[in-house]
Tab-separated table of C-alpha atoms in Angstrom:
chain	number	residue	atom	x	y	z
A	1	MET	CA	-179.014	161.937	6.078
A	2	SER	CA	-179.910	164.706	4.319
A	3	SER	CA	-181.831	165.136	0.988
A	4	ALA	CA	-179.800	167.949	-0.395
A	5	LEU	CA	-176.499	167.185	-2.093
A	6	PRO	CA	-173.267	168.978	-1.678
A	7	LEU	CA	-173.363	170.253	-4.952
A	8	SER	CA	-177.259	170.995	-5.698
A	9	GLY	CA	-177.575	174.544	-7.223
A	10	VAL	CA	-174.307	173.930	-9.268
A	11	ARG	CA	-174.665	174.166	-13.141
A	12	VAL	CA	-171.843	172.816	-15.253
A	13	LEU	CA	-171.832	173.394	-19.037
A	14	ASP	CA	-169.716	170.139	-20.216
A	15	PHE	CA	-168.049	170.286	-23.561
A	16	THR	CA	-165.525	167.774	-22.454
A	17	TRP	CA	-165.644	164.013	-24.383
A	18	VAL	CA	-164.389	160.787	-24.294
A	19	GLY	CA	-162.686	160.053	-21.017
A	20	ALA	CA	-161.256	162.058	-18.376
A	21	GLY	CA	-163.726	164.931	-18.390
A	22	PRO	CA	-166.989	163.134	-18.666
A	23	ILE	CA	-165.557	160.963	-15.954
A	24	GLY	CA	-164.941	164.509	-14.147
A	25	THR	CA	-168.355	165.927	-14.446
A	26	LYS	CA	-169.982	162.361	-14.112
A	27	ILE	CA	-168.537	162.785	-10.298
A	28	LEU	CA	-169.818	166.145	-9.931
A	29	ALA	CA	-173.239	165.329	-11.355
A	30	GLU	CA	-173.278	162.447	-8.763
A	31	PHE	CA	-172.917	164.778	-5.908
A	32	GLY	CA	-175.812	167.315	-7.093
A	33	ALA	CA	-174.619	169.240	-9.814
A	34	GLU	CA	-176.503	169.540	-12.691
A	35	VAL	CA	-174.564	169.064	-16.031
A	36	ILE	CA	-175.621	169.863	-19.425
A	37	LYS	CA	-173.285	168.100	-21.713
A	38	VAL	CA	-173.207	169.704	-25.376
A	39	GLU	CA	-172.532	167.538	-28.216
A	40	SER	CA	-173.140	167.496	-31.877
A	41	ARG	CA	-174.284	164.562	-34.404
A	42	SER	CA	-172.099	166.144	-37.082
A	43	ARG	CA	-169.263	165.453	-34.694
A	44	PRO	CA	-170.255	163.416	-31.712
A	45	ASP	CA	-168.272	162.165	-28.620
A	46	PRO	CA	-166.086	159.394	-30.121
A	47	LEU	CA	-166.982	157.429	-27.034
A	48	ARG	CA	-170.773	156.947	-28.471
A	49	ARG	CA	-169.353	154.800	-31.285
A	50	THR	CA	-166.895	152.747	-28.949
A	51	GLY	CA	-167.895	149.274	-27.736
A	52	PRO	CA	-168.683	147.262	-26.141
A	53	PHE	CA	-172.333	147.720	-27.346
A	54	ALA	CA	-176.231	146.559	-26.289
A	55	PRO	CA	-177.759	144.636	-29.198
A	56	GLY	CA	-179.817	147.166	-31.651
A	57	THR	CA	-179.104	149.186	-34.328
A	58	ASP	CA	-178.746	152.566	-33.682
A	59	PRO	CA	-174.773	153.515	-33.979
A	60	LEU	CA	-174.860	156.300	-31.092
A	61	GLU	CA	-176.692	155.126	-28.529
A	62	ARG	CA	-175.769	151.403	-27.445
A	63	SER	CA	-172.026	152.061	-25.936
A	64	GLY	CA	-171.712	150.957	-22.444
A	65	TYR	CA	-168.485	152.580	-22.258
A	66	PHE	CA	-170.445	155.974	-22.944
A	67	ALA	CA	-173.051	154.996	-20.751
A	68	ASP	CA	-171.082	154.180	-17.703
A	69	ARG	CA	-169.407	157.864	-18.130
A	70	ASN	CA	-172.465	159.891	-18.639
A	71	PRO	CA	-175.372	159.354	-16.373
A	72	GLN	CA	-177.183	162.201	-14.258
A	73	LYS	CA	-176.291	164.247	-17.262
A	74	SER	CA	-178.419	166.186	-19.646
A	75	SER	CA	-177.405	166.353	-23.185
A	76	ILE	CA	-178.082	168.991	-25.760
A	77	SER	CA	-177.550	169.117	-29.410
A	78	LEU	CA	-175.327	171.878	-30.699
A	79	ASP	CA	-173.224	172.675	-33.781
A	80	LEU	CA	-170.450	174.731	-32.305
A	81	THR	CA	-169.157	175.757	-35.901
A	82	HIS	CA	-172.586	177.332	-36.590
A	83	PRO	CA	-172.390	181.197	-36.209
A	84	ARG	CA	-176.065	181.209	-34.519
A	85	ALA	CA	-174.753	178.630	-32.059
A	86	ARG	CA	-172.496	181.129	-30.163
A	87	ASP	CA	-175.202	182.982	-28.857
A	88	VAL	CA	-176.947	180.181	-27.254
A	89	VAL	CA	-173.592	178.736	-25.936
A	90	LEU	CA	-173.432	182.673	-24.555
A	91	ARG	CA	-176.779	182.379	-22.837
A	92	LEU	CA	-176.141	179.244	-21.158
A	93	ALA	CA	-172.928	180.445	-19.844
A	94	THR	CA	-174.823	183.379	-18.356
A	95	VAL	CA	-177.029	180.831	-16.474
A	96	SER	CA	-173.983	178.211	-15.348
A	97	ASP	CA	-171.334	178.135	-12.731
A	98	VAL	CA	-168.830	175.745	-14.346
A	99	CYS	CA	-167.942	175.581	-18.131
A	100	ALA	CA	-165.623	172.683	-18.739
A	101	GLN	CA	-164.004	171.453	-21.781
A	102	SER	CA	-161.377	169.252	-23.004
A	103	PHE	CA	-160.368	170.605	-26.614
A	104	ARG	CA	-156.811	171.458	-28.039
A	105	PRO	CA	-155.731	175.019	-27.083
A	106	GLY	CA	-157.464	177.607	-29.362
A	107	THR	CA	-160.436	175.728	-30.275
A	108	MET	CA	-163.106	177.318	-28.278
A	109	GLU	CA	-161.323	180.705	-29.010
A	110	LYS	CA	-161.937	179.788	-32.512
A	111	TRP	CA	-165.445	179.747	-31.951
A	112	ARG	CA	-165.278	182.881	-30.088
A	113	LEU	CA	-166.173	181.176	-26.694
A	114	GLY	CA	-163.185	181.206	-24.694
A	115	TYR	CA	-162.722	182.191	-21.532
A	116	GLU	CA	-162.392	185.734	-21.967
A	117	GLU	CA	-165.765	185.780	-24.444
A	118	LEU	CA	-167.686	183.740	-21.595
A	119	THR	CA	-166.717	185.625	-18.390
A	120	GLU	CA	-167.961	188.806	-20.256
A	121	VAL	CA	-171.720	187.587	-19.757
A	122	ARG	CA	-170.663	185.664	-16.712
A	123	PRO	CA	-167.782	187.347	-14.690
A	124	ASP	CA	-167.748	184.427	-11.713
A	125	LEU	CA	-167.770	181.668	-14.337
A	126	ILE	CA	-165.203	179.009	-13.361
A	127	TYR	CA	-163.753	177.605	-16.333
A	128	LEU	CA	-161.713	174.450	-16.573
A	129	ALA	CA	-159.737	173.504	-19.581
A	130	MET	CA	-158.134	169.889	-19.737
A	131	PRO	CA	-155.541	170.093	-22.706
A	132	MET	CA	-153.507	167.103	-23.209
A	133	GLN	CA	-150.159	169.098	-22.974
A	134	GLY	CA	-151.152	172.390	-21.303
A	135	GLU	CA	-152.034	175.698	-23.143
A	136	SER	CA	-148.469	176.781	-23.736
A	137	GLY	CA	-145.169	175.361	-24.498
A	138	PRO	CA	-143.979	173.740	-27.786
A	139	HIS	CA	-146.310	170.809	-27.703
A	140	SER	CA	-149.530	172.623	-26.614
A	141	THR	CA	-151.277	171.818	-29.987
A	142	PHE	CA	-150.406	168.216	-30.245
A	143	SER	CA	-153.839	166.137	-30.362
A	144	GLY	CA	-154.018	162.740	-28.673
A	145	PHE	CA	-156.330	160.784	-26.117
A	146	GLY	CA	-155.438	158.550	-23.305
A	147	ALA	CA	-153.516	155.751	-25.314
A	148	THR	CA	-151.120	158.401	-26.404
A	149	LEU	CA	-150.901	159.862	-22.938
A	150	VAL	CA	-150.016	156.694	-21.551
A	151	ALA	CA	-146.961	156.662	-23.887
A	152	LEU	CA	-145.727	160.540	-23.485
A	153	CYS	CA	-145.865	160.427	-19.627
A	154	GLY	CA	-143.293	157.124	-19.638
A	155	LEU	CA	-146.021	154.574	-18.363
A	156	HIS	CA	-145.758	152.279	-21.464
A	157	GLU	CA	-142.180	152.166	-20.852
A	158	LEU	CA	-142.778	151.112	-17.212
A	159	CYS	CA	-145.228	148.337	-17.980
A	160	GLY	CA	-143.870	144.854	-18.979
A	161	TYR	CA	-140.840	142.925	-18.619
A	162	PRO	CA	-137.190	144.123	-19.258
A	163	ASP	CA	-136.212	141.758	-22.094
A	164	ARG	CA	-139.816	142.148	-24.015
A	165	GLU	CA	-141.575	145.496	-25.598
A	166	PRO	CA	-143.475	147.812	-23.287
A	167	VAL	CA	-147.139	146.656	-23.216
A	168	GLY	CA	-148.669	149.698	-21.440
A	169	THR	CA	-151.554	149.701	-18.800
A	170	GLY	CA	-154.177	147.850	-21.109
A	171	THR	CA	-156.770	150.579	-20.019
A	172	ASN	CA	-155.906	154.362	-20.189
A	173	TYR	CA	-155.043	154.963	-16.632
A	174	PRO	CA	-154.732	158.648	-17.078
A	175	ASP	CA	-158.442	158.736	-17.932
A	176	HIS	CA	-159.752	156.898	-15.095
A	177	VAL	CA	-157.622	158.320	-12.398
A	178	PRO	CA	-155.402	161.279	-11.940
A	179	ASN	CA	-157.073	163.672	-14.744
A	180	PRO	CA	-160.894	163.560	-13.776
A	181	LEU	CA	-159.897	163.741	-10.099
A	182	HIS	CA	-157.536	166.660	-10.542
A	183	ALA	CA	-159.993	168.148	-12.044
A	184	VAL	CA	-162.905	167.473	-9.648
A	185	PHE	CA	-160.658	168.937	-6.936
A	186	ALA	CA	-159.729	171.891	-8.901
A	187	VAL	CA	-163.410	172.969	-9.461
A	188	LEU	CA	-164.307	172.462	-6.072
A	189	GLY	CA	-161.529	174.256	-4.942
A	190	ALA	CA	-162.416	176.883	-7.235
A	191	LEU	CA	-166.285	176.906	-5.949
A	192	ARG	CA	-165.081	177.496	-2.611
A	193	HIS	CA	-163.023	180.614	-3.362
A	194	ARG	CA	-165.965	181.929	-5.452
A	195	ALA	CA	-168.355	181.062	-2.484
A	196	LEU	CA	-165.394	183.215	0.020
A	197	THR	CA	-164.523	186.199	-2.470
A	198	GLY	CA	-167.462	186.016	-5.270
A	199	GLN	CA	-164.671	185.643	-7.725
A	200	GLY	CA	-164.710	182.966	-10.570
A	201	GLN	CA	-161.413	181.730	-12.091
A	202	ARG	CA	-159.577	179.920	-14.935
A	203	ILE	CA	-158.320	176.432	-14.501
A	204	GLU	CA	-155.713	174.883	-16.884
A	205	LEU	CA	-155.124	171.046	-16.340
A	206	SER	CA	-152.555	169.630	-18.186
A	207	GLN	CA	-153.381	166.456	-18.640
A	208	LEU	CA	-149.878	164.943	-18.937
A	209	GLU	CA	-148.578	167.050	-15.764
A	210	SER	CA	-151.573	165.641	-14.047
A	211	THR	CA	-150.661	162.130	-14.751
A	212	ILE	CA	-146.800	162.612	-13.870
A	213	ASN	CA	-147.916	164.063	-10.820
A	214	VAL	CA	-149.028	160.833	-9.604
A	215	ILE	CA	-146.478	158.429	-11.091
A	216	GLY	CA	-144.153	156.998	-8.631
A	217	PRO	CA	-141.163	155.852	-11.320
A	218	ALA	CA	-141.133	159.666	-12.425
A	219	ILE	CA	-140.424	160.885	-9.094
A	220	GLU	CA	-137.920	158.475	-8.239
A	221	ALA	CA	-136.027	159.261	-11.365
A	222	ALA	CA	-136.385	163.109	-10.589
A	223	ALA	CA	-135.038	162.267	-6.935
A	224	LEU	CA	-132.370	159.942	-7.897
A	225	GLY	CA	-131.274	160.666	-11.290
A	226	HIS	CA	-131.994	157.583	-13.095
A	227	ALA	CA	-134.569	156.096	-15.000
A	228	PRO	CA	-136.143	153.207	-13.405
A	229	ILE	CA	-136.444	149.959	-15.475
A	230	ARG	CA	-139.822	147.971	-16.325
A	231	ASP	CA	-139.532	144.886	-14.220
A	232	GLY	CA	-142.837	142.890	-14.832
A	233	ASN	CA	-144.954	142.708	-11.903
A	234	ARG	CA	-142.053	143.048	-9.151
A	235	ILE	CA	-141.375	145.931	-6.901
A	236	ALA	CA	-137.859	146.909	-5.289
A	237	HIS	CA	-139.084	146.550	-1.940
A	238	ALA	CA	-141.273	143.344	-1.490
A	239	VAL	CA	-140.307	139.689	-2.040
A	240	PRO	CA	-142.106	137.458	-3.607
A	241	HIS	CA	-144.568	140.471	-5.596
A	242	GLY	CA	-146.319	139.510	-8.500
A	243	VAL	CA	-148.837	137.177	-10.204
A	244	PHE	CA	-148.532	133.741	-9.859
A	245	PRO	CA	-150.471	130.863	-12.042
A	246	ALA	CA	-153.087	128.918	-10.346
A	247	ALA	CA	-155.173	125.579	-11.417
A	248	GLY	CA	-157.590	126.095	-14.414
A	249	ASP	CA	-157.179	127.691	-17.792
A	250	ASP	CA	-155.630	131.006	-17.249
A	251	ARG	CA	-156.287	131.544	-13.728
A	252	TRP	CA	-154.354	133.650	-11.785
A	253	VAL	CA	-153.479	134.954	-8.427
A	254	ALA	CA	-151.593	138.427	-7.193
A	255	ILE	CA	-149.222	138.099	-4.265
A	256	ALA	CA	-147.477	140.572	-2.254
A	257	VAL	CA	-145.303	139.977	0.828
A	258	MET	CA	-144.505	143.021	2.162
A	259	ASP	CA	-142.707	142.399	5.449
A	260	ASP	CA	-140.976	139.582	7.145
A	261	ARG	CA	-144.780	138.949	9.157
A	262	GLN	CA	-146.288	138.438	6.074
A	263	TRP	CA	-143.609	136.258	4.701
A	264	ARG	CA	-143.737	134.113	7.883
A	265	GLY	CA	-147.824	133.816	6.937
A	266	LEU	CA	-146.737	132.644	3.702
A	267	ALA	CA	-144.300	129.839	4.812
A	268	GLY	CA	-146.862	128.501	7.054
A	269	ALA	CA	-149.664	128.804	4.666
A	270	THR	CA	-147.843	126.824	1.818
A	271	GLY	CA	-146.124	124.245	3.909
A	272	LEU	CA	-143.095	124.504	1.846
A	273	ASP	CA	-140.007	123.697	4.142
A	274	SER	CA	-137.639	125.870	1.947
A	275	PHE	CA	-139.925	128.921	2.838
A	276	ALA	CA	-139.064	128.513	6.662
A	277	ALA	CA	-135.547	128.167	6.168
A	278	ASP	CA	-133.692	131.182	8.052
A	279	ARG	CA	-131.715	132.403	4.862
A	280	TRP	CA	-134.969	133.727	3.637
A	281	SER	CA	-136.715	134.934	6.829
A	282	THR	CA	-135.321	138.794	6.219
A	283	PHE	CA	-136.110	140.494	3.288
A	284	GLU	CA	-132.430	140.940	2.142
A	285	GLY	CA	-132.324	137.203	1.985
A	286	ARG	CA	-135.104	136.871	-0.048
A	287	LEU	CA	-134.166	139.779	-2.543
A	288	ALA	CA	-131.128	137.878	-3.286
A	289	SER	CA	-133.036	134.576	-3.968
A	290	ARG	CA	-136.093	136.385	-5.504
A	291	ASP	CA	-136.025	134.216	-8.905
A	292	THR	CA	-135.993	130.942	-6.510
A	293	ILE	CA	-138.764	132.203	-4.421
A	294	GLU	CA	-140.960	133.069	-7.106
A	295	SER	CA	-140.425	129.908	-8.951
A	296	GLN	CA	-141.377	127.687	-6.079
A	297	LEU	CA	-144.264	130.057	-5.146
A	298	ALA	CA	-145.605	129.619	-8.694
A	299	ASP	CA	-145.012	125.660	-8.352
A	300	TRP	CA	-147.349	125.595	-5.339
A	301	THR	CA	-149.955	127.588	-6.685
A	302	SER	CA	-150.319	126.350	-10.044
A	303	ALA	CA	-151.760	122.943	-8.013
A	304	LEU	CA	-154.340	124.568	-6.397
A	305	GLU	CA	-157.848	126.816	-7.487
A	306	PRO	CA	-157.554	130.518	-7.322
A	307	ASP	CA	-160.342	130.551	-4.670
A	308	GLU	CA	-158.350	127.986	-2.346
A	309	ILE	CA	-154.880	130.069	-2.809
A	310	GLU	CA	-156.780	133.123	-2.063
A	311	ALA	CA	-158.814	131.716	1.218
A	312	ARG	CA	-155.402	129.783	2.706
A	313	LEU	CA	-153.470	133.102	2.021
A	314	VAL	CA	-156.010	135.433	3.970
A	315	ARG	CA	-156.052	133.310	6.981
A	316	SER	CA	-152.310	133.823	7.296
A	317	GLY	CA	-152.507	137.375	6.722
A	318	VAL	CA	-151.001	137.587	3.170
A	319	PRO	CA	-152.146	139.766	0.869
A	320	VAL	CA	-153.521	138.356	-2.015
A	321	SER	CA	-156.360	138.147	-4.486
A	322	VAL	CA	-157.803	136.148	-7.410
A	323	VAL	CA	-156.884	137.976	-10.595
A	324	ARG	CA	-160.667	138.552	-11.731
A	325	ASN	CA	-161.933	139.120	-15.169
A	326	ALA	CA	-164.727	141.669	-15.663
A	327	GLY	CA	-167.271	139.221	-15.520
A	328	GLU	CA	-166.479	138.078	-12.238
A	329	LEU	CA	-166.508	141.665	-10.799
A	330	LEU	CA	-170.477	141.722	-11.495
A	331	GLU	CA	-170.645	138.153	-9.536
A	332	GLY	CA	-170.841	137.638	-6.008
A	333	ALA	CA	-167.217	136.350	-5.567
A	334	SER	CA	-165.765	139.668	-5.770
A	335	GLY	CA	-167.994	141.138	-2.914
A	336	LEU	CA	-168.736	144.105	-4.753
A	337	ARG	CA	-172.657	143.473	-5.575
A	338	ALA	CA	-173.023	142.924	-1.851
A	339	ARG	CA	-171.954	146.432	-0.985
A	340	GLY	CA	-174.026	147.790	-3.693
A	341	ALA	CA	-171.055	148.983	-5.808
A	342	PHE	CA	-173.624	148.672	-9.150
A	343	GLU	CA	-176.541	150.140	-10.041
A	344	THR	CA	-179.122	148.905	-12.777
A	345	LEU	CA	-180.835	151.973	-14.460
A	346	PRO	CA	-183.446	151.864	-17.315
A	347	HIS	CA	-182.169	153.147	-20.475
A	348	PRO	CA	-184.387	154.199	-23.337
A	349	VAL	CA	-182.329	152.110	-26.117
A	350	MET	CA	-180.434	149.474	-24.109
A	351	GLY	CA	-182.723	148.507	-21.880
A	352	ASP	CA	-182.049	147.844	-18.176
A	353	THR	CA	-178.145	148.636	-17.890
A	354	ILE	CA	-175.484	148.443	-15.668
A	355	TYR	CA	-173.779	151.515	-13.789
A	356	THR	CA	-171.040	151.557	-11.508
A	357	ALA	CA	-172.595	153.232	-8.586
A	358	THR	CA	-171.053	156.666	-6.391
A	359	THR	CA	-167.994	155.364	-4.925
A	360	PRO	CA	-167.505	158.105	-2.493
A	361	ARG	CA	-169.885	157.239	0.452
A	362	LEU	CA	-170.796	160.652	2.379
A	363	SER	CA	-173.063	159.421	5.522
A	364	ARG	CA	-174.955	162.169	5.276
A	365	THR	CA	-175.271	162.943	1.737
A	366	PRO	CA	-174.303	160.105	-0.011
A	367	GLY	CA	-174.810	161.395	-4.088
A	368	ARG	CA	-176.868	159.718	-6.185
A	369	LEU	CA	-177.193	157.772	-9.168
A	370	ASP	CA	-181.064	157.506	-10.753
A	371	THR	CA	-180.862	158.890	-14.141
A	372	PRO	CA	-179.017	156.833	-17.097
A	373	ALA	CA	-176.834	158.404	-19.711
A	374	PRO	CA	-178.785	160.524	-22.357
A	375	LEU	CA	-179.495	160.190	-25.457
A	376	LEU	CA	-177.599	162.670	-27.969
A	377	GLY	CA	-179.763	166.038	-27.633
A	378	GLN	CA	-182.361	164.112	-25.704
A	379	GLN	CA	-182.808	167.295	-23.380
A	380	THR	CA	-182.264	169.984	-26.153
A	381	ASP	CA	-185.594	171.816	-26.307
A	382	THR	CA	-186.342	171.231	-22.618
A	383	VAL	CA	-182.802	172.796	-21.447
A	384	LEU	CA	-183.611	175.966	-24.058
A	385	GLN	CA	-187.143	176.243	-23.024
A	386	ASP	CA	-186.807	176.179	-19.035
A	387	LEU	CA	-183.332	177.576	-18.747
A	388	LEU	CA	-183.256	180.048	-21.678
A	389	GLY	CA	-186.738	180.939	-22.091
A	390	MET	CA	-187.030	180.148	-25.735
A	391	SER	CA	-190.200	179.584	-27.424
A	392	ILE	CA	-191.211	176.245	-29.535
A	393	SER	CA	-190.951	178.981	-32.611
A	394	ASP	CA	-187.249	179.894	-31.471
A	395	ILE	CA	-186.284	176.290	-31.156
A	396	ALA	CA	-187.776	175.346	-34.200
A	397	SER	CA	-185.800	178.250	-36.203
A	398	LEU	CA	-182.502	176.848	-34.645
A	399	ARG	CA	-183.407	173.486	-35.974
A	400	ASP	CA	-184.321	174.291	-39.330
A	401	ASP	CA	-181.345	176.553	-39.380
A	402	GLY	CA	-179.200	173.402	-38.738
A	403	VAL	CA	-177.981	174.992	-35.232
A	404	LEU	CA	-179.282	171.785	-33.110
A	405	ALA	CA	-177.944	169.282	-35.064
């Protein structure tokens, strides 16, 4: 195992906020990149004001949500609307490899800090822009966050039952999966290209297009010419497939039978005579009787504890899982703690705080998570002194003038 991480020596100037961008830069930081988060007390990252909150009264330093998305980063406080802030950013750009931002198109340019201006001082800079609907087109200036993006890309319409209103995804799926991962992949590709050619480049990542890229029903609609309808927890190629009640208060199990072998396992585990009948031995037969099968299965599951259902079906080779709540994920039953999926780090305001650990596990360079999320502006003086060579009096002048607000 090497002590050097894959992205050691890469510095990221991070203007992203809320979800997709910070998750992406967190991944870069976990694998060795030095990430400097630029934020301002006059308009802080909205996630700092988003619960759940640790006990206390500080309005900006107790968000568990913010903490989990921003470990391994430094934070500098900089009011980008102040005229003197531009020079600070340009100087930071000269010593950075990547600049990432997730503002509406034109925002960085308004401050004269767009791609053209930054590459004048750092020609090989990699510049990542993550606008919601791209930097061109009739909707490019529309603002929004994960919730509006879920609606815009069609996910809201796909989630729920056909006779009820759309319910959405519960969490902002685009923020957590496609957009940060596409961003990281693009940055890594650009870093590789720069290593080979010496050239930086601009990356435009439309969060809408990034999300649509991994939505199966959208691809189906494009291929077949018709839009799929929401169908609860069902899918077209598996019966039964869904979430079924278990004994207890609001307890559930997810069961998915994908082929005939798994169906035979389910029939054996339940002991239901109807499940052993020839008429349901094929997918076509099961599909024709989907309502009946799922109703009978629900009757069987509702009499058993969820862990007992899971144990029986696992032994029979049937894909199954207890529907876990957030608290259970931290407990032993989920198996995540045993795998080291969580880290506890001492936060200066929140105290010992649980973070999700680095997910990809490289055998030689496994990544790191040893620094909690920063307080707003916590490393301002250190960054300005160590990276830009500013004196104490220089920094005091900026602070007195309201630049470091």
